[in-house]
Tab-separated table of C-alpha atoms and ligand atoms in Angstrom:
chain	number	residue	atom	x	y	z
A	1	MET	CA	209.402	38.378	176.571
A	2	LYS	CA	205.646	38.723	175.354
A	3	LEU	CA	202.589	37.296	175.369
A	4	ASP	CA	198.813	38.042	174.205
A	5	ILE	CA	196.202	37.398	176.137
A	6	TYR	CA	192.616	36.799	174.240
A	7	ILE	CA	189.631	37.086	175.791
A	8	GLU	CA	185.713	37.609	175.372
A	9	LYS	CA	185.465	34.962	172.511
A	10	ASN	CA	188.738	36.422	171.251
A	11	THR	CA	187.547	39.845	170.224
A	12	MET	CA	189.925	41.154	172.724
A	13	LYS	CA	193.543	41.100	173.854
A	14	TYR	CA	195.779	42.607	176.224
A	15	GLU	CA	199.854	41.944	175.776
A	16	VAL	CA	201.789	41.156	179.152
A	17	ILE	CA	205.810	41.990	178.596
A	18	ILE	CA	207.962	40.257	181.186
A	19	LYS	CA	211.841	42.130	181.099
A	20	ASN	CA	214.225	42.804	183.755
A	21	ALA	CA	214.679	46.527	184.524
A	22	LEU	CA	211.499	46.722	182.731
A	23	ILE	CA	210.504	49.804	185.195
A	24	GLN	CA	213.062	52.384	182.991
A	25	ASN	CA	210.913	51.994	180.125
A	26	LEU	CA	207.190	52.151	181.663
A	27	SER	CA	206.196	55.386	180.173
A	28	GLU	CA	206.559	53.817	176.602
A	29	GLU	CA	204.352	50.639	177.516
A	30	ILE	CA	201.656	52.582	179.140
A	31	ARG	CA	201.406	55.092	176.446
A	32	ASN	CA	200.653	51.996	174.079
A	33	VAL	CA	197.238	51.663	176.253
A	34	TYR	CA	196.327	54.880	177.562
A	35	THR	CA	196.319	58.084	176.067
A	36	GLY	CA	195.475	60.796	179.272
A	37	LYS	CA	197.512	62.112	181.892
A	38	LYS	CA	196.163	61.211	185.188
A	39	ILE	CA	197.185	57.579	186.776
A	40	ALA	CA	196.006	56.548	190.348
A	41	VAL	CA	198.864	53.692	191.663
A	42	LEU	CA	197.605	51.492	194.164
A	43	THR	CA	199.919	49.763	196.178
A	44	ASP	CA	201.371	48.971	199.356
A	45	GLU	CA	203.254	50.405	202.493
A	46	ASN	CA	206.458	47.945	201.365
A	47	ILE	CA	206.043	48.592	197.615
A	48	PHE	CA	205.882	52.149	198.166
A	49	GLU	CA	208.764	52.116	200.339
A	50	LEU	CA	210.923	50.298	198.268
A	51	TYR	CA	209.798	50.816	194.747
A	52	GLY	CA	207.698	54.366	195.091
A	53	SER	CA	210.001	56.724	194.393
A	54	LYS	CA	211.246	54.636	191.288
A	55	LEU	CA	207.930	54.398	189.646
A	56	GLU	CA	207.307	58.035	190.347
A	57	SER	CA	210.585	58.963	188.810
A	58	SER	CA	209.813	56.724	185.718
A	59	LEU	CA	206.088	57.995	185.288
A	60	HIS	CA	206.423	61.785	186.208
A	61	GLU	CA	207.428	63.353	183.233
A	62	GLN	CA	204.368	62.164	181.054
A	63	PHE	CA	201.893	61.343	183.859
A	64	TYR	CA	200.648	63.259	187.048
A	65	ILE	CA	200.407	60.137	189.451
A	66	SER	CA	198.830	59.772	192.991
A	67	PHE	CA	199.343	57.062	195.120
A	68	ILE	CA	196.973	55.071	197.591
A	69	VAL	CA	198.674	53.150	200.022
A	70	ILE	CA	197.349	50.399	201.744
A	71	LYS	CA	198.944	47.856	204.397
A	72	PRO	CA	200.418	44.928	203.326
A	73	GLY	CA	199.000	41.267	203.625
A	74	GLU	CA	195.759	39.486	203.218
A	75	ASN	CA	193.754	41.295	205.609
A	76	SER	CA	193.470	44.664	203.490
A	77	LYS	CA	191.661	42.451	201.054
A	78	THR	CA	188.600	44.009	202.548
A	79	LEU	CA	185.186	45.860	201.970
A	80	ASN	CA	186.734	48.735	204.659
A	81	VAL	CA	189.967	49.034	202.641
A	82	LEU	CA	187.879	49.175	199.512
A	83	GLU	CA	185.957	51.811	200.532
A	84	PHE	CA	189.113	53.474	201.392
A	85	VAL	CA	190.076	53.118	197.952
A	86	TYR	CA	187.089	54.465	196.440
A	87	ALA	CA	187.051	57.488	198.732
A	88	LYS	CA	190.806	58.189	197.516
A	89	LEU	CA	189.821	57.637	194.109
A	90	SER	CA	187.365	60.585	194.699
A	91	GLU	CA	189.606	62.329	196.543
A	92	TYR	CA	191.940	62.390	193.366
A	93	ASN	CA	188.876	63.210	191.147
A	94	ILE	CA	189.861	59.878	189.051
A	95	GLN	CA	187.528	60.269	186.093
A	96	ARG	CA	186.127	56.856	183.868
A	97	SER	CA	188.593	58.259	181.161
A	98	ASP	CA	191.281	58.119	183.663
A	99	LEU	CA	193.795	55.032	184.735
A	100	ILE	CA	194.293	52.754	187.793
A	101	ILE	CA	198.023	50.971	188.193
A	102	ALA	CA	198.082	47.517	190.438
A	103	PHE	CA	201.433	47.953	191.832
A	104	GLY	CA	202.028	44.762	194.114
A	105	GLY	CA	201.491	41.659	195.006
A	106	GLY	CA	198.276	39.539	194.487
A	107	VAL	CA	196.455	41.139	197.227
A	108	VAL	CA	197.178	44.646	195.724
A	109	GLY	CA	195.877	43.050	192.028
A	110	ASP	CA	192.738	41.504	193.221
A	111	LEU	CA	191.796	44.479	195.538
A	112	THR	CA	192.907	47.512	192.692
A	113	GLY	CA	190.941	45.206	189.748
A	114	PHE	CA	188.089	44.647	191.875
A	115	ALA	CA	187.910	48.807	192.417
A	116	ALA	CA	188.449	49.527	188.914
A	117	SER	CA	185.637	47.054	187.752
A	118	THR	CA	183.493	49.097	189.867
A	119	TYR	CA	184.351	52.418	190.317
A	120	LEU	CA	182.325	54.890	188.076
A	121	ARG	CA	181.030	51.463	186.779
A	122	GLY	CA	184.662	50.680	185.288
A	123	ILE	CA	187.971	52.724	184.820
A	124	ASP	CA	190.754	50.929	182.563
A	125	TYR	CA	193.811	49.563	184.962
A	126	ILE	CA	196.971	47.904	184.242
A	127	GLN	CA	198.626	45.232	186.271
A	128	ILE	CA	202.681	45.945	187.505
A	129	PRO	CA	202.731	42.643	189.790
A	130	THR	CA	205.437	42.898	191.639
A	131	SER	CA	205.722	39.736	194.077
A	132	LEU	CA	206.196	35.440	192.169
A	133	ILE	CA	202.416	34.958	192.872
A	134	ALA	CA	201.402	37.609	191.288
A	135	GLN	CA	204.084	37.483	188.405
A	136	THR	CA	203.174	33.996	187.616
A	137	ASP	CA	199.558	33.800	188.502
A	138	SER	CA	197.346	36.416	189.982
A	139	CYS	CA	198.202	39.158	187.200
A	140	ILE	CA	196.364	37.917	184.011
A	141	GLY	CA	192.925	36.024	184.107
A	142	GLY	CA	191.114	38.969	185.243
A	143	LYS	CA	190.204	37.545	188.518
A	144	THR	CA	189.507	40.156	190.940
A	145	ALA	CA	188.090	39.958	194.679
A	146	VAL	CA	187.957	40.904	198.292
A	147	ASN	CA	187.205	38.574	201.356
A	148	LEU	CA	184.286	38.608	203.029
A	149	THR	CA	183.901	37.828	207.320
A	150	GLN	CA	182.209	34.726	205.402
A	151	GLY	CA	185.039	33.671	203.272
A	152	LYS	CA	188.221	34.312	201.053
A	153	ASN	CA	187.362	36.187	197.614
A	154	LEU	CA	183.853	35.769	197.743
A	155	ALA	CA	182.783	39.179	196.240
A	156	GLY	CA	184.828	39.856	193.265
A	157	SER	CA	184.228	40.037	189.393
A	158	PHE	CA	186.081	39.228	186.154
A	159	TYR	CA	187.544	42.244	184.587
A	160	HIS	CA	190.988	42.272	182.894
A	161	PRO	CA	193.423	44.686	182.790
A	162	LYS	CA	194.467	46.999	179.909
A	163	ALA	CA	198.310	45.612	179.744
A	164	VAL	CA	200.381	43.444	182.599
A	165	LEU	CA	204.293	45.087	182.883
A	166	ILE	CA	206.114	42.655	184.581
A	167	ASP	CA	209.804	43.184	185.785
A	168	THR	CA	211.382	40.813	187.145
A	169	ASP	CA	214.099	42.657	189.080
A	170	PHE	CA	211.083	43.646	191.880
A	171	LEU	CA	211.490	39.993	192.891
A	172	LEU	CA	215.073	40.514	194.074
A	173	THR	CA	213.665	42.128	197.580
A	174	LEU	CA	211.030	39.433	198.191
A	175	SER	CA	211.119	37.446	201.221
A	176	ASP	CA	212.329	33.804	201.337
A	177	LYS	CA	208.680	33.217	202.853
A	178	HIS	CA	207.039	35.097	199.736
A	179	ILE	CA	209.243	33.019	197.193
A	180	LYS	CA	208.512	29.878	198.830
A	181	ASP	CA	204.646	30.881	198.369
A	182	GLY	CA	205.369	31.536	194.562
A	183	MET	CA	207.458	28.590	194.258
A	184	GLY	CA	204.522	26.022	195.702
A	185	GLU	CA	202.448	28.050	192.571
A	186	ILE	CA	205.163	27.278	190.191
A	187	ILE	CA	205.785	23.984	190.878
A	188	LYS	CA	201.824	23.418	190.737
A	189	TYR	CA	201.845	24.705	186.934
A	190	ALA	CA	204.835	21.969	186.469
A	191	CYS	CA	202.440	18.923	187.675
A	192	ILE	CA	199.358	20.152	186.169
A	193	LYS	CA	200.857	20.918	182.589
A	194	ASP	CA	204.329	20.897	181.541
A	195	LEU	CA	207.273	18.407	182.709
A	196	SER	CA	209.574	20.267	180.833
A	197	LEU	CA	209.310	22.696	183.760
A	198	PHE	CA	209.232	20.419	186.240
A	199	GLN	CA	212.602	19.421	184.896
A	200	ILE	CA	213.875	22.687	184.904
A	201	LEU	CA	212.721	23.138	188.715
A	202	MET	CA	214.788	20.203	189.468
A	203	ASN	CA	217.680	21.200	188.434
A	204	ILE	CA	217.467	24.542	190.651
A	205	LYS	CA	220.191	24.723	193.360
A	206	SER	CA	220.496	27.854	194.378
A	207	LYS	CA	218.564	31.276	194.574
A	208	GLN	CA	221.080	32.640	192.229
A	209	ASP	CA	219.836	29.505	189.654
A	210	LEU	CA	216.326	30.399	190.172
A	211	PHE	CA	216.843	34.513	189.337
A	212	GLU	CA	219.062	33.545	185.774
A	213	ASP	CA	215.725	31.207	185.043
A	214	ILE	CA	213.356	33.418	186.652
A	215	GLU	CA	211.722	35.443	182.787
A	216	GLU	CA	211.326	31.965	181.391
A	217	ILE	CA	210.013	30.761	183.924
A	218	VAL	CA	207.870	33.448	184.713
A	219	HIS	CA	206.946	33.323	180.852
A	220	THR	CA	206.168	29.828	180.935
A	221	CYS	CA	203.678	29.601	183.600
A	222	LEU	CA	201.901	32.194	182.123
A	223	SER	CA	201.740	30.798	178.580
A	224	ILE	CA	200.049	27.924	180.649
A	225	LYS	CA	197.312	29.913	182.407
A	226	LYS	CA	196.881	31.902	179.363
A	227	GLN	CA	195.916	28.495	177.604
A	228	LEU	CA	193.873	27.280	180.533
A	229	ILE	CA	191.693	30.581	181.083
A	230	GLU	CA	191.202	31.442	177.299
A	231	SER	CA	189.677	28.272	176.738
A	232	ASP	CA	187.714	28.756	179.460
A	233	GLU	CA	187.624	32.295	180.866
A	234	LYS	CA	184.871	32.088	183.573
A	235	ASP	CA	186.235	28.853	185.096
A	236	ASN	CA	183.835	26.249	184.665
A	237	GLY	CA	186.306	23.765	182.445
A	238	MET	CA	190.002	23.342	181.942
A	239	ARG	CA	190.771	26.365	184.302
A	240	MET	CA	189.865	24.562	187.374
A	241	LEU	CA	193.168	22.521	186.561
A	242	LEU	CA	194.631	25.344	188.178
A	243	ASN	CA	193.535	24.569	192.027
A	244	PHE	CA	195.633	21.607	191.737
A	245	GLY	CA	196.332	21.627	195.585
A	246	HIS	CA	194.327	24.300	196.634
A	247	THR	CA	190.721	22.200	197.901
A	248	ILE	CA	193.037	20.813	200.752
A	249	GLY	CA	195.322	23.645	200.741
A	250	HIS	CA	192.460	26.050	201.337
A	251	ALA	CA	191.044	24.097	203.602
A	252	ILE	CA	194.483	23.621	206.016
A	253	GLU	CA	194.873	27.072	205.219
A	254	LYS	CA	191.700	28.387	207.045
A	255	TYR	CA	191.861	25.796	209.572
A	256	SER	CA	194.895	27.054	210.997
A	257	GLY	CA	193.467	29.940	211.400
A	258	PHE	CA	196.412	31.013	207.810
A	259	GLN	CA	198.985	30.296	210.577
A	260	ILE	CA	199.861	27.815	207.871
A	261	ALA	CA	201.690	30.138	204.775
A	262	HIS	CA	199.784	29.757	201.481
A	263	GLY	CA	202.617	27.877	199.574
A	264	GLU	CA	203.099	25.452	202.145
A	265	ALA	CA	199.317	24.601	202.624
A	266	VAL	CA	198.629	24.128	198.609
A	267	SER	CA	202.103	22.172	198.588
A	268	ALA	CA	200.452	19.874	201.386
A	269	GLY	CA	197.383	20.002	199.327
A	270	MET	CA	199.072	18.818	196.465
A	271	LEU	CA	200.606	15.797	198.208
A	272	ILE	CA	197.686	14.364	199.914
A	273	ILE	CA	195.567	13.878	197.007
A	274	THR	CA	198.304	12.689	194.537
A	275	LYS	CA	199.516	10.513	197.836
A	276	ASN	CA	195.587	9.191	197.934
A	277	SER	CA	195.012	9.303	193.846
A	278	GLU	CA	198.058	7.313	193.002
A	279	ARG	CA	196.995	4.604	196.081
A	280	ILE	CA	193.583	4.460	194.184
A	281	GLY	CA	195.336	3.692	190.673
A	282	TYR	CA	194.666	7.112	188.957
A	283	THR	CA	197.863	8.565	189.064
A	284	GLU	CA	201.289	6.886	187.621
A	285	ILE	CA	203.128	5.637	190.499
A	286	GLY	CA	206.372	7.364	191.421
A	287	THR	CA	204.542	10.381	191.091
A	288	TYR	CA	204.382	11.124	194.888
A	289	GLU	CA	208.002	11.025	195.160
A	290	LYS	CA	208.691	13.379	192.904
A	291	LEU	CA	206.798	15.653	193.817
A	292	LYS	CA	208.375	15.344	196.874
A	293	ALA	CA	211.313	15.772	195.462
A	294	VAL	CA	210.616	18.655	193.914
A	295	LEU	CA	209.022	20.349	196.988
A	296	ASP	CA	212.403	19.136	198.629
A	297	ASN	CA	214.404	21.118	196.384
A	298	PHE	CA	213.084	24.558	197.323
A	299	ASN	CA	212.993	23.458	201.220
A	300	ILE	CA	209.208	23.710	201.349
A	301	GLN	CA	207.875	21.915	204.661
A	302	TYR	CA	205.148	19.321	204.676
A	303	ASN	CA	204.779	17.109	207.262
A	304	LEU	CA	201.802	14.811	206.712
A	305	ASP	CA	201.094	14.310	210.153
A	306	ASP	CA	200.609	17.924	211.325
A	307	TYR	CA	197.133	17.909	209.104
A	308	ASN	CA	194.105	17.001	210.489
A	309	LYS	CA	191.349	15.011	207.825
A	310	GLU	CA	188.369	16.015	209.812
A	311	GLU	CA	189.184	19.333	209.788
A	312	ILE	CA	190.262	19.688	206.316
A	313	LYS	CA	186.661	17.793	205.550
A	314	LYS	CA	184.685	20.503	207.166
A	315	TYR	CA	186.216	23.212	205.370
A	316	ILE	CA	185.988	21.408	202.038
A	317	LEU	CA	182.426	20.887	202.441
A	318	SER	CA	181.815	24.339	203.232
A	319	ASP	CA	183.757	25.759	199.840
A	320	LYS	CA	181.591	27.670	197.343
A	321	LYS	CA	182.941	25.220	194.753
A	322	ASN	CA	181.440	22.224	195.826
A	323	LEU	CA	178.259	21.820	194.206
A	324	ASN	CA	175.390	19.449	194.333
A	325	ASN	CA	177.179	17.341	196.555
A	326	ASN	CA	180.020	16.579	194.020
A	327	ILE	CA	183.606	18.027	194.272
A	328	ASN	CA	185.603	18.819	191.351
A	329	LEU	CA	189.077	17.462	192.436
A	330	ILE	CA	192.243	18.488	190.271
A	331	LEU	CA	194.096	14.338	190.189
A	332	LEU	CA	197.626	14.040	188.279
A	333	LYS	CA	197.602	11.174	185.691
A	334	LYS	CA	201.425	11.992	185.765
A	335	ILE	CA	203.839	14.854	186.252
A	336	GLY	CA	202.773	17.173	183.671
A	337	GLU	CA	199.344	16.058	182.864
A	338	SER	CA	195.846	16.453	184.968
A	339	PHE	CA	192.492	16.183	184.872
A	340	VAL	CA	189.181	16.892	186.495
A	341	ARG	CA	187.621	14.074	188.373
A	342	ASN	CA	183.832	14.711	189.893
A	343	VAL	CA	183.928	13.096	193.003
A	344	PRO	CA	180.574	12.673	195.121
A	345	ILE	CA	180.998	14.223	198.650
A	346	ASN	CA	180.300	11.245	200.671
A	347	LEU	CA	183.552	9.855	198.856
A	348	ILE	CA	185.913	12.510	199.380
A	349	ASP	CA	187.791	10.719	202.592
A	350	GLU	CA	189.326	8.785	200.242
A	351	PHE	CA	191.001	11.733	198.623
A	352	ILE	CA	192.038	14.000	201.840
A	353	THR	CA	193.420	11.550	204.259
A	354	PRO	CA	196.874	13.006	205.477
I	401	LIG	N1	193.555	36.941	190.790
I	401	LIG	C1	193.958	35.647	190.657
I	401	LIG	O1	193.702	34.786	189.896
I	401	LIG	C2	194.800	35.306	191.791
I	401	LIG	C3	195.753	34.306	191.978
I	401	LIG	C4	196.339	33.839	192.563
I	401	LIG	C5	196.211	34.272	193.965
I	401	LIG	N2	195.689	35.497	193.994
I	401	LIG	C6	195.323	36.345	195.356
I	401	LIG	O2	196.565	37.053	195.624
I	401	LIG	C7	196.848	36.766	197.016
I	401	LIG	C8	198.574	36.089	197.194
I	401	LIG	O3	199.169	36.902	196.468
I	401	LIG	P1	200.704	37.114	197.259
I	401	LIG	O4	201.429	36.214	198.170
I	401	LIG	O5	201.589	38.237	196.363
I	401	LIG	O6	200.008	38.326	198.495
I	401	LIG	P2	200.356	39.802	198.882
I	401	LIG	O7	200.124	40.866	197.824
I	401	LIG	O8	200.133	40.081	200.613
I	401	LIG	O9	201.909	40.245	198.737
I	401	LIG	C9	202.936	39.291	199.623
I	401	LIG	C10	203.895	40.307	200.796
I	401	LIG	O10	204.952	40.111	199.873
I	401	LIG	C11	205.478	41.469	199.637
I	401	LIG	N3	205.945	42.215	198.256
I	401	LIG	C12	205.273	42.030	197.476
I	401	LIG	N4	206.189	42.185	195.915
I	401	LIG	C13	207.391	42.419	197.021
I	401	LIG	C14	208.896	42.833	196.379
I	401	LIG	N5	208.891	43.065	195.024
I	401	LIG	N6	209.900	42.750	197.220
I	401	LIG	C15	209.487	42.982	198.282
I	401	LIG	N7	208.195	42.539	199.150
I	401	LIG	C16	207.068	42.676	198.093
I	401	LIG	C17	204.001	42.430	199.891
I	401	LIG	O11	203.940	43.824	200.404
I	401	LIG	C18	203.360	40.993	201.041
I	401	LIG	O12	203.543	41.701	202.407
I	401	LIG	C19	196.065	36.028	197.683
I	401	LIG	O13	194.974	37.238	198.039
I	401	LIG	C20	195.189	35.480	196.540
I	401	LIG	O14	193.852	35.148	196.786
I	401	LIG	C21	194.655	35.566	193.129
């Protein structure tokens, strides 16, 4: 399956290829966008161990490959690790005309994108995403970032890859925890824009069912994101719909010291906001129960008694998206339809009570 992502007011585009066993044809796909020889591949230790040699053997006939391997997980999205990446790019003598590949989950993707956008004032890069979050979400849209001690994703840039190459077979080795994290995001896409995706998700009864439909699901999610980012590249309008569940979810993640998984926190965020917006009258009655049912279908935990309104509020008020004493909340009209509601901060309690 293919998708073209148009950027910069339709003057440029990059291609997304979604296919199982794509790793065998990577050289051909890379050749479509890169005529040089040298490639630096940024990845983490888990991916390197699982797929490093496979990637190298797929590419070594046509390219000269150097790996930059970082520790897995969010703690690697830092300025320190970025500096390590710059040092490696310099050690490998990577020039402006060379290529960088982001080979891993969202952490590798965000960090690589930022390194590529800044090293030598910008080097082309390609995304080869391997986690469910990366394949359905972070690989397109061009948001790159590292975290600062002051907060998540606070330093970054908009910098688009030259191509996105998605081999869904990589997902077979993903842990159940990270599959659930990805499912949280996929459920979000269905809720904000796609009732038929929601129905597909309700019919998935096993991991085998999920993997049978996975190419279609990845394609659907990226098609939804494509629509939103093409109309709002810099995240000032419709792209904000992608934040459904995330304002409360990020607050929960932070105040739990990142002990509550991202997927769980976002799921709780989607439920809390929907429970309240249904009570206030913005959301069709029954939507909250449907959302609970789809989360149950994927065994995603959401005991709302575990969450504390005051803690959520404290973190929401310190959020960078919270401008001029108003906050943009994403609400569902019903499953498959969403909208942005600008709410004064003094009314926030009504929307965030678990
Ligand atoms: N740029 C964007 O638009 C955007 C969008 C959503 C999320 N994000 C970012 O993405 C990050 C979260 O993404 P993530 O969950 O992929 O994080 P991650 O990169 O830390 O990956 C999660 C874990 O899964 C492992 N993993 C990845 N692929 C695997 C595979 N095929 N087999 C086995 N293990 C595998 C990784 O080694 C890691 O331990 C966050 O930093 C978030 O801010 C960015």
